[in-house]
CSV table of C-alpha atoms (C1' of nucleotides) in Angstrom, one decimal:
chain,number,residue,atom,x,y,z
A,451,MET,CA,34.2,28.6,-14.3
A,452,GLU,CA,36.7,26.3,-16.0
A,453,GLY,CA,37.0,23.0,-14.3
A,454,GLY,CA,34.2,24.0,-11.9
A,455,LEU,CA,32.5,20.7,-12.1
A,456,GLU,CA,35.7,18.7,-12.0
A,457,THR,CA,36.6,20.5,-8.9
A,458,PHE,CA,33.2,19.9,-7.4
A,459,PHE,CA,33.3,16.2,-8.1
A,460,GLY,CA,36.9,16.0,-6.8
A,461,VAL,CA,35.9,17.7,-3.6
A,462,PHE,CA,32.9,15.5,-3.4
A,463,LEU,CA,35.0,12.4,-3.7
A,464,ARG,CA,37.5,13.4,-1.1
A,465,LYS,CA,35.0,14.8,1.2
A,466,ASN,CA,34.8,13.2,4.5
A,467,SER,CA,31.8,11.1,5.2
A,468,VAL,CA,30.6,9.6,8.4
A,469,PHE,CA,29.7,6.5,6.5
A,470,LEU,CA,31.8,3.4,6.1
A,471,ASP,CA,29.2,1.2,4.4
A,472,LYS,CA,25.7,2.6,4.0
A,473,ARG,CA,24.2,-0.7,2.9
A,474,ALA,CA,24.1,-2.0,6.5
A,475,LEU,CA,21.4,0.5,7.2
A,476,GLN,CA,19.3,-0.3,4.2
A,477,SER,CA,16.1,-2.4,4.6
A,478,THR,CA,17.3,-5.0,2.2
A,479,TYR,CA,20.4,-5.8,4.2
A,480,ILE,CA,20.4,-9.1,5.9
A,481,PRO,CA,22.8,-9.2,8.9
A,482,GLU,CA,24.8,-12.1,10.0
A,483,ASN,CA,22.6,-12.8,12.9
A,484,ILE,CA,19.2,-11.4,13.7
A,485,LEU,CA,18.8,-10.0,17.2
A,486,HIS,CA,15.9,-10.7,19.4
A,487,ARG,CA,14.2,-13.1,17.0
A,488,GLU,CA,16.0,-16.3,18.0
A,489,GLU,CA,12.8,-18.1,18.9
A,490,HIS,CA,10.9,-17.0,15.9
A,491,THR,CA,13.7,-18.1,13.6
A,492,GLN,CA,13.7,-21.5,15.3
A,493,GLN,CA,10.0,-21.8,15.0
A,494,ILE,CA,10.1,-21.0,11.3
A,495,ALA,CA,13.0,-23.4,10.8
A,496,ASN,CA,11.0,-26.2,12.5
A,497,THR,CA,8.1,-25.6,10.2
A,498,LEU,CA,10.2,-25.6,7.0
A,499,ALA,CA,12.7,-28.3,7.8
A,500,PRO,CA,10.7,-31.2,6.4
A,501,ALA,CA,11.3,-29.7,3.0
A,502,LEU,CA,14.8,-31.1,3.2
A,503,LYS,CA,13.5,-34.6,3.4
A,504,GLY,CA,11.2,-34.0,0.5
A,505,GLU,CA,8.1,-33.7,2.6
A,506,LYS,CA,5.7,-30.9,2.3
A,507,PRO,CA,6.2,-28.2,5.0
A,508,SER,CA,3.0,-26.9,6.6
A,509,ASN,CA,1.7,-23.6,5.3
A,510,LEU,CA,2.9,-20.8,7.5
A,511,PHE,CA,1.2,-17.5,8.4
A,512,VAL,CA,3.3,-14.7,9.8
A,513,TYR,CA,2.1,-11.5,11.2
A,514,GLY,CA,3.3,-8.5,13.1
A,515,LYS,CA,3.4,-4.7,12.7
A,516,THR,CA,5.7,-3.0,10.2
A,517,GLY,CA,9.4,-3.0,11.2
A,518,THR,CA,9.2,-6.0,13.5
A,519,GLY,CA,11.5,-8.1,11.3
A,520,LYS,CA,9.0,-10.4,9.6
A,521,THR,CA,10.4,-10.2,6.1
A,522,LEU,CA,14.0,-10.2,7.3
A,523,THR,CA,13.6,-13.3,9.4
A,524,ILE,CA,11.8,-15.2,6.7
A,525,LYS,CA,14.3,-14.3,4.1
A,526,TYR,CA,17.2,-15.2,6.4
A,527,THR,CA,15.7,-18.5,7.3
A,528,THR,CA,14.7,-19.5,3.8
A,529,GLN,CA,18.1,-18.5,2.5
A,530,LYS,CA,19.8,-20.7,5.0
A,531,LEU,CA,17.4,-23.5,4.1
A,532,ALA,CA,18.2,-23.1,0.4
A,533,GLU,CA,21.9,-23.3,1.1
A,534,VAL,CA,21.5,-26.6,3.0
A,535,ALA,CA,19.2,-27.9,0.4
A,536,GLU,CA,21.8,-27.1,-2.2
A,537,THR,CA,24.6,-28.9,-0.5
A,538,GLU,CA,22.4,-31.9,0.4
A,539,ASN,CA,21.0,-32.1,-3.1
A,540,ALA,CA,17.5,-31.8,-1.9
A,541,PRO,CA,15.4,-30.3,-4.7
A,542,LEU,CA,13.8,-27.1,-3.4
A,543,LYS,CA,12.5,-24.0,-5.0
A,544,ILE,CA,11.9,-20.9,-3.0
A,545,ILE,CA,9.9,-18.0,-4.5
A,546,TYR,CA,9.6,-14.7,-2.8
A,547,ILE,CA,6.9,-12.3,-4.0
A,548,ASN,CA,5.9,-9.0,-2.6
A,549,CYS,CA,2.2,-8.5,-3.3
A,550,LYS,CA,2.3,-4.8,-2.7
A,551,LEU,CA,4.6,-4.0,-5.7
A,552,LYS,CA,2.4,-2.1,-8.1
A,553,ARG,CA,2.0,-3.8,-11.5
A,554,SER,CA,3.8,-6.8,-10.4
A,555,ALA,CA,1.9,-9.1,-8.1
A,556,ASP,CA,-1.0,-7.0,-6.9
A,557,THR,CA,-3.8,-8.9,-8.7
A,558,GLU,CA,-4.7,-12.5,-9.2
A,559,TYR,CA,-3.5,-12.5,-12.8
A,560,ARG,CA,-0.3,-10.8,-12.1
A,561,LEU,CA,0.5,-13.0,-9.1
A,562,MET,CA,0.1,-16.1,-11.1
A,563,ALA,CA,2.0,-14.7,-14.0
A,564,GLN,CA,4.8,-13.8,-11.6
A,565,LEU,CA,4.8,-17.3,-10.1
A,566,ALA,CA,4.9,-18.9,-13.5
A,567,GLY,CA,7.7,-16.6,-14.5
A,568,GLU,CA,9.7,-17.7,-11.4
A,569,LEU,CA,9.4,-21.3,-12.5
A,570,GLY,CA,10.8,-20.4,-15.9
A,571,LYS,CA,7.5,-20.2,-17.8
A,572,MET,CA,7.2,-16.6,-19.1
A,573,VAL,CA,3.7,-15.4,-19.4
A,574,PRO,CA,2.7,-12.1,-21.1
A,575,PRO,CA,1.9,-9.4,-18.5
A,576,THR,CA,-1.7,-9.1,-19.8
A,577,GLY,CA,-4.0,-10.2,-22.5
A,578,LEU,CA,-4.6,-13.9,-21.6
A,579,PRO,CA,-7.6,-15.2,-19.6
A,580,THR,CA,-6.7,-15.8,-16.0
A,581,GLY,CA,-7.4,-19.5,-16.3
A,582,GLU,CA,-4.8,-19.8,-18.9
A,583,VAL,CA,-2.2,-18.4,-16.6
A,584,TYR,CA,-3.1,-20.9,-13.9
A,585,GLY,CA,-2.6,-23.6,-16.5
A,586,ALA,CA,0.9,-22.3,-17.4
A,587,PHE,CA,1.8,-22.1,-13.7
A,588,LEU,CA,0.6,-25.7,-13.1
A,589,ARG,CA,2.5,-27.1,-16.0
A,590,ALA,CA,5.7,-25.3,-15.0
A,591,LEU,CA,5.2,-26.6,-11.5
A,592,ASN,CA,4.8,-30.2,-12.6
A,593,ARG,CA,7.8,-30.0,-14.8
A,594,GLN,CA,9.9,-28.9,-11.9
A,595,LYS,CA,9.3,-32.0,-9.8
A,596,ARG,CA,10.5,-30.4,-6.6
A,597,ASN,CA,9.3,-28.9,-3.4
A,598,CYS,CA,8.2,-25.4,-3.7
A,599,ILE,CA,7.9,-22.7,-1.1
A,600,ILE,CA,6.1,-19.6,-2.0
A,601,ILE,CA,6.5,-16.5,0.2
A,602,LEU,CA,3.8,-14.0,-0.2
A,603,ASP,CA,4.8,-10.8,1.5
A,604,GLU,CA,2.2,-8.1,2.2
A,605,ILE,CA,-0.4,-10.6,1.4
A,606,ASP,CA,-3.1,-8.5,3.0
A,607,GLN,CA,-2.7,-6.0,0.2
A,608,LEU,CA,-3.5,-8.6,-2.4
A,609,VAL,CA,-6.6,-9.8,-0.6
A,610,ASN,CA,-7.9,-6.3,0.2
A,611,LYS,CA,-7.7,-5.4,-3.4
A,612,THR,CA,-8.7,-8.5,-5.3
A,613,GLY,CA,-10.3,-10.9,-2.7
A,614,ASP,CA,-9.1,-14.3,-1.6
A,615,ASN,CA,-9.8,-16.1,-4.9
A,616,ALA,CA,-6.1,-16.4,-5.7
A,617,LEU,CA,-5.3,-17.7,-2.3
A,618,TYR,CA,-8.1,-20.2,-2.4
A,619,ASN,CA,-6.8,-21.6,-5.7
A,620,LEU,CA,-3.3,-21.6,-4.5
A,621,THR,CA,-3.9,-23.5,-1.4
A,622,ARG,CA,-5.9,-26.1,-3.4
A,623,ILE,CA,-3.2,-26.5,-6.0
A,624,SER,CA,-1.1,-28.4,-3.6
A,625,GLU,CA,-3.9,-30.9,-3.3
A,626,ALA,CA,-4.3,-31.3,-7.0
A,627,THR,CA,-0.8,-31.9,-8.2
A,628,GLU,CA,2.3,-34.0,-7.8
A,629,SER,CA,4.5,-31.2,-6.8
A,630,GLN,CA,4.3,-30.0,-3.2
A,631,VAL,CA,3.6,-26.3,-2.7
A,632,SER,CA,3.8,-24.6,0.7
A,633,ILE,CA,2.8,-21.1,1.2
A,634,ILE,CA,4.2,-18.6,3.6
A,635,GLY,CA,1.9,-15.6,4.0
A,636,ILE,CA,3.3,-12.4,5.6
A,637,SER,CA,0.9,-9.7,6.8
A,638,ASN,CA,1.1,-6.7,9.0
A,639,ASP,CA,-2.6,-6.5,9.5
A,640,ILE,CA,-3.6,-8.7,12.3
A,641,MET,CA,-7.3,-8.5,11.5
A,642,PHE,CA,-6.5,-9.6,8.0
A,643,ALA,CA,-7.3,-13.3,8.6
A,644,ASP,CA,-10.8,-12.4,9.6
A,645,ILE,CA,-11.9,-11.4,6.1
A,646,LEU,CA,-10.6,-14.6,4.6
A,647,ASP,CA,-12.8,-17.5,3.6
A,648,PRO,CA,-12.7,-19.9,6.5
A,649,ARG,CA,-11.3,-22.6,4.3
A,650,VAL,CA,-8.5,-20.4,3.1
A,651,ARG,CA,-7.7,-19.3,6.6
A,652,SER,CA,-7.4,-22.7,8.1
A,653,SER,CA,-5.4,-23.9,5.3
A,654,LEU,CA,-3.1,-20.9,5.3
A,655,SER,CA,-2.4,-20.9,9.0
A,656,GLU,CA,-1.5,-24.4,9.7
A,657,GLU,CA,1.3,-22.8,11.6
A,658,GLU,CA,1.4,-19.3,12.9
A,659,VAL,CA,4.1,-17.0,14.1
A,660,VAL,CA,3.5,-13.6,15.6
A,661,PHE,CA,6.1,-10.9,15.7
A,662,PRO,CA,5.7,-8.5,18.6
A,663,PRO,CA,7.1,-5.0,18.3
A,664,TYR,CA,10.6,-4.3,19.6
A,665,ASN,CA,11.1,-2.3,22.7
A,666,ALA,CA,13.5,0.6,23.0
A,667,LEU,CA,16.3,-1.5,24.4
A,668,GLN,CA,16.0,-4.0,21.6
A,669,ILE,CA,16.0,-1.4,19.0
A,670,GLN,CA,19.1,0.1,20.6
A,671,SER,CA,21.0,-3.1,20.2
A,672,ILE,CA,19.8,-3.5,16.6
A,673,LEU,CA,21.0,0.0,15.8
A,674,LYS,CA,24.3,-0.6,17.5
A,675,GLN,CA,24.9,-3.8,15.5
A,676,ARG,CA,24.2,-2.0,12.2
A,677,ALA,CA,26.0,1.2,13.2
A,678,GLU,CA,29.1,-0.7,13.8
A,679,LEU,CA,29.3,-1.6,10.2
A,680,ALA,CA,27.7,1.4,8.7
A,681,PHE,CA,29.7,4.3,10.3
A,682,LYS,CA,33.3,5.1,10.9
A,683,LYS,CA,34.5,4.8,14.4
A,684,GLU,CA,33.8,7.8,16.6
A,685,ALA,CA,31.2,9.1,14.1
A,686,LEU,CA,28.4,8.8,16.5
A,687,GLU,CA,28.1,11.2,19.3
A,688,LEU,CA,27.0,9.9,22.7
A,689,GLY,CA,23.2,9.4,23.0
A,690,VAL,CA,22.5,9.4,19.3
A,691,ILE,CA,21.5,5.7,19.2
A,692,GLU,CA,19.5,6.1,22.4
A,693,LYS,CA,17.5,9.0,20.9
A,694,CYS,CA,17.0,7.2,17.7
A,695,ALA,CA,15.7,4.1,19.5
A,696,ALA,CA,13.4,6.2,21.7
A,697,TYR,CA,11.8,7.9,18.7
A,698,ALA,CA,11.2,4.5,17.1
A,699,ALA,CA,9.9,2.9,20.2
A,700,ARG,CA,7.5,5.8,20.7
A,701,ASP,CA,5.7,4.9,17.5
A,702,HIS,CA,5.2,1.2,17.9
A,703,GLY,CA,8.8,-0.3,17.8
A,704,ASP,CA,9.4,0.0,14.1
A,705,ALA,CA,13.0,-1.0,13.6
A,706,ARG,CA,12.9,-0.1,9.9
A,707,ARG,CA,12.0,3.5,10.7
A,708,ALA,CA,14.8,3.6,13.3
A,709,LEU,CA,17.3,2.5,10.8
A,710,GLU,CA,16.1,4.9,8.2
A,711,LEU,CA,16.2,7.7,10.8
A,712,LEU,CA,19.8,6.9,11.6
A,713,ARG,CA,20.8,6.7,7.9
A,714,VAL,CA,19.2,10.0,7.1
A,715,ALA,CA,20.8,11.6,10.1
A,716,GLY,CA,24.1,10.5,8.7
A,717,GLU,CA,23.3,12.0,5.4
A,718,VAL,CA,22.4,15.3,7.0
A,719,ALA,CA,25.7,15.3,8.9
A,720,ASP,CA,27.6,14.6,5.7
A,721,ARG,CA,25.8,17.5,4.0
A,722,GLU,CA,26.7,19.8,6.8
A,723,ASN,CA,30.3,18.6,6.6
A,724,SER,CA,30.1,17.4,10.2
A,725,SER,CA,32.4,14.6,11.2
A,726,LYS,CA,30.1,13.5,13.8
A,727,ILE,CA,26.4,12.7,14.0
A,728,THR,CA,24.7,14.6,16.8
A,729,THR,CA,21.3,14.3,18.4
A,730,GLU,CA,20.4,17.5,16.5
A,731,HIS,CA,20.9,15.6,13.3
A,732,ILE,CA,18.4,13.1,14.4
A,733,ASP,CA,15.8,15.8,14.9
A,734,LYS,CA,16.6,17.3,11.5
A,735,ALA,CA,16.4,13.8,9.9
A,736,GLU,CA,13.0,13.2,11.4
A,737,ALA,CA,11.6,16.4,10.0
A,738,LYS,CA,13.2,15.7,6.7
A,739,ILE,CA,11.7,12.2,6.4
A,740,ASP,CA,8.3,13.5,7.3
A,741,ARG,CA,8.5,16.3,4.8
A,742,ASP,CA,10.0,14.3,2.0
A,743,ARG,CA,7.4,11.6,2.4
A,744,VAL,CA,4.4,14.0,2.1
A,745,ILE,CA,5.9,15.9,-0.8
A,746,ASP,CA,6.6,12.7,-2.6
A,747,ILE,CA,3.1,11.4,-2.2
A,748,VAL,CA,1.5,14.6,-3.4
A,749,ALA,CA,3.8,15.0,-6.3
A,750,THR,CA,3.1,11.5,-7.7
A,751,GLN,CA,-0.7,12.0,-7.5
A,752,PRO,CA,-2.7,12.5,-10.7
A,753,LYS,CA,-4.2,15.8,-11.7
A,754,GLN,CA,-7.7,15.3,-10.4
A,755,TYR,CA,-6.3,14.6,-7.0
A,756,HIS,CA,-4.3,17.8,-7.2
A,757,LEU,CA,-7.4,19.8,-8.0
A,758,VAL,CA,-9.1,18.3,-5.0
A,759,LEU,CA,-6.2,19.0,-2.7
A,760,TYR,CA,-5.8,22.4,-4.1
A,761,SER,CA,-9.4,23.2,-3.4
A,762,ILE,CA,-9.0,22.0,0.2
A,763,LEU,CA,-5.9,24.1,0.8
A,764,SER,CA,-7.5,27.2,-0.7
A,765,LEU,CA,-10.5,26.8,1.5
A,766,LYS,CA,-8.5,26.5,4.6
A,767,PRO,CA,-5.8,29.1,5.0
A,768,ASN,CA,-5.8,28.8,8.8
A,769,LYS,CA,-5.7,25.8,11.1
A,770,ASN,CA,-8.6,24.6,13.2
A,771,SER,CA,-11.4,25.4,10.9
A,772,ASN,CA,-12.8,22.3,9.4
A,773,LEU,CA,-14.2,21.6,6.0
A,774,PHE,CA,-17.0,19.5,4.6
A,775,THR,CA,-17.3,17.5,1.5
A,776,GLY,CA,-20.0,19.7,-0.1
A,777,GLU,CA,-18.1,23.0,0.0
A,778,ILE,CA,-14.9,21.3,-1.3
A,779,TYR,CA,-16.9,19.9,-4.2
A,780,GLU,CA,-18.3,23.3,-5.1
A,781,LEU,CA,-14.9,24.9,-5.3
A,782,TYR,CA,-13.5,21.9,-7.1
A,783,LYS,CA,-16.2,22.2,-9.8
A,784,SER,CA,-15.5,25.9,-10.4
A,785,LEU,CA,-11.8,25.1,-10.5
A,786,CYS,CA,-12.4,22.5,-13.2
A,787,ASN,CA,-14.3,25.0,-15.3
A,788,LYS,CA,-11.5,27.5,-15.0
A,789,THR,CA,-8.9,25.0,-16.0
A,790,ASN,CA,-10.9,23.2,-18.6
A,791,THR,CA,-10.8,19.9,-16.8
A,792,SER,CA,-13.6,17.4,-16.9
A,793,ILE,CA,-15.6,17.4,-13.7
A,794,LEU,CA,-15.9,14.1,-11.7
A,795,THR,CA,-18.9,13.2,-9.7
A,796,GLN,CA,-19.2,14.0,-6.0
A,797,ARG,CA,-19.2,10.2,-5.3
A,798,ARG,CA,-15.7,10.0,-6.9
A,799,ILE,CA,-14.4,13.1,-5.1
A,800,SER,CA,-15.6,11.6,-1.9
A,801,ASP,CA,-13.4,8.6,-2.6
A,802,ILE,CA,-10.4,10.7,-3.5
A,803,ILE,CA,-10.7,12.5,-0.1
A,804,SER,CA,-10.7,9.1,1.6
A,805,GLU,CA,-7.6,8.2,-0.2
A,806,PHE,CA,-5.9,11.3,1.0
A,807,ASP,CA,-7.0,10.4,4.4
A,808,MET,CA,-5.4,7.0,4.2
A,809,LEU,CA,-2.2,8.5,2.9
A,810,GLY,CA,-2.1,10.7,5.9
A,811,ILE,CA,-2.3,13.9,4.0
A,812,LEU,CA,-5.7,14.7,5.3
A,813,ASN,CA,-7.7,13.8,8.3
A,814,ALA,CA,-11.3,12.9,7.4
A,815,ARG,CA,-14.0,11.5,9.7
A,816,VAL,CA,-17.7,11.3,9.3
A,817,ILE,CA,-19.7,13.4,11.6
A,818,SER,CA,-23.4,14.3,11.8
A,819,LYS,CA,-24.5,17.9,11.9
A,820,GLY,CA,-28.0,16.8,12.8
A,821,ARG,CA,-30.6,18.8,11.0
A,822,TYR,CA,-27.9,19.8,8.6
A,823,GLY,CA,-27.0,16.4,7.4
A,824,ARG,CA,-24.2,14.0,7.6
A,825,THR,CA,-20.8,14.5,6.1
A,826,ARG,CA,-17.1,14.3,6.5
A,827,GLU,CA,-15.2,16.7,8.6
A,828,ILE,CA,-11.8,17.3,6.9
A,829,SER,CA,-8.6,18.8,8.2
A,830,ILE,CA,-5.1,19.0,6.7
A,831,GLU,CA,-2.2,17.0,8.0
A,832,ILE,CA,0.7,18.5,6.1
A,833,PRO,CA,3.7,19.7,8.1
A,834,ASP,CA,4.2,23.4,7.9
A,835,THR,CA,7.6,23.1,6.4
A,836,ALA,CA,6.2,21.2,3.4
A,837,LEU,CA,3.2,23.5,2.8
A,838,ALA,CA,4.9,26.1,0.5
A,839,LYS,CA,6.5,23.4,-1.6
A,840,ILE,CA,3.2,21.5,-1.9
A,841,LYS,CA,1.3,24.5,-3.0
A,842,GLN,CA,3.9,25.1,-5.6
A,843,ILE,CA,3.6,21.6,-6.9
A,844,LEU,CA,-0.2,21.8,-7.0
A,845,GLU,CA,-0.3,25.1,-8.9
A,846,ASP,CA,2.2,23.8,-11.5
A,847,SER,CA,0.2,20.7,-12.0
A,848,ILE,CA,-3.1,22.5,-12.3
A,849,HIS,CA,-2.0,25.1,-14.8
A,850,THR,CA,-0.8,22.9,-17.5
B,639,DC,C1',-39.9,10.8,19.9
B,640,DC,C1',-39.9,11.6,15.1
B,641,DT,C1',-38.1,13.9,10.8
B,642,DC,C1',-35.3,14.8,7.4
B,643,DC,C1',-30.8,16.8,5.8
B,644,DA,C1',-26.5,16.0,3.2
B,645,DC,C1',-24.0,13.4,2.6
B,646,DC,C1',-21.8,8.2,3.2
B,647,DG,C1',-20.4,4.0,1.1
B,648,DG,C1',-21.5,-0.6,-1.2
B,649,DA,C1',-22.5,-2.8,-5.7
B,650,DA,C1',-22.6,-3.1,-10.4
B,651,DA,C1',-21.8,-1.7,-14.6
B,652,DG,C1',-19.3,1.1,-18.5
B,653,DC,C1',-15.4,3.0,-20.7
B,654,DC,C1',-10.8,2.9,-22.2
B,655,DG,C1',-6.1,1.6,-22.9
B,656,DG,C1',-3.0,-2.0,-22.9
B,657,DG,C1',-2.5,-6.6,-24.3
B,658,DT,C1',-2.9,-11.8,-26.7
B,659,DC,C1',-4.2,-14.9,-30.2
B,660,DA,C1',-5.8,-17.3,-34.5
C,1375,DT,C1',-8.1,-7.9,-38.4
C,1376,DG,C1',-11.7,-8.9,-34.9
C,1377,DA,C1',-12.9,-11.4,-30.8
C,1378,DC,C1',-11.4,-11.4,-26.1
C,1379,DC,C1',-9.0,-10.5,-21.8
C,1380,DC,C1',-7.4,-7.5,-17.6
C,1381,DG,C1',-7.3,-3.7,-14.7
C,1382,DG,C1',-7.8,1.2,-13.5
C,1383,DC,C1',-10.8,4.8,-13.2
C,1384,DT,C1',-15.3,6.6,-13.2
C,1385,DT,C1',-20.5,6.8,-13.2
C,1386,DT,C1',-25.0,5.2,-11.8
C,1387,DC,C1',-28.1,3.7,-8.6
C,1388,DC,C1',-29.5,3.5,-4.2
C,1389,DG,C1',-30.3,2.1,0.6
C,1390,DG,C1',-28.5,3.9,5.0
C,1391,DT,C1',-27.8,7.1,9.0
C,1392,DG,C1',-26.5,10.4,13.6
C,1393,DG,C1',-28.5,13.8,15.6
C,1394,DA,C1',-30.4,19.1,15.8
C,1395,DG,C1',-34.6,20.9,15.7
C,1396,DG,C1',-39.4,20.7,15.8
DNA sequence: CCTCCACCGGAAAGCCGGGTCA
DNA sequence: TGACCCGGCTTTCCGGTGGAGG
């Protein structure tokens, strides 16, 4: 086996790939021009433009389903704005924050700490009273003496988890200081605004932009634009883009998913040493994405969750028989005893089951069995191809 | 039409680990 | 070192409920 690895790497390097530049398919990539969002871009630009004259732009609220180009368009627009501000010497600070990022900006404290950090005032990630962090942020803000635009992406996550306190304070800050702070909120939950305090809502959505889903034709042109950069010439077989777009349009016009599908299809083709991407590769890619997603979610779950899921899987070897919370809990308890694990309350297990439901691993809905009580009816939503692997993961995790 | 089951699910509070600060 | 703070996970408490069976 001498030189085995060297040979392998050598072959790997020289191996033909369908890709030219994979980055063009990644979700962080910002293209030269954004298709089918001309009006939105303009509308956003209109709202933000006053910042160049040192006036405070209106707060802006953006919503639309996932993969409709919200984040992309906002980033694109603010980036251009920052460039102009730079050359025109108009003091302007733009802060982008994703509220969904775990341990980063998903609580009031962490959001404020993050904001203060962006303004050059480092704050310890924990330990201080929240009020202190507000103070730090305010001081940093006043020292800046320039217009500030704060972009809060996935803002619904923040509010769902920790309430609208932070937003309330944030919208009021701009009234209470010299510096001018504008907020751009991005949400993919349209109902989100309803749970806000009315004062916060009206303040936050001085301007509103709604991003509709793309249709199949629009997704096609987006895919073509990116594929041009990402793949070698002739690497795409006829109909591949169309099929990709059709899949994405089928589930609510999610362009991000379409791009991911195309990228993974390319990777599958590479692995098979195929010089072309065919429509079969798309199918394989779709299955792979689905499978990987589920496996990844399960694998990163803590042990108690594994015990619950394992109980459910053991109770249900065949499809179309449904389970109820009570029986799952019974098995879970005995499993805990066998493995020397502390037993959680049924109330807690109930929540864990709901979480699996939200993650799309299970399907749980409350039903009434009349005389025999009210409970959840639970079924499994794991693709067959992933089942064996999942069971493996669960068993490994439980017996440690 | 009423009862009553077997849970649901909200609210609040406790515990614990990670941290700051004086 | 001790007083305090945050956030994640969990327990405790408890009012609520759709509908089969009487």
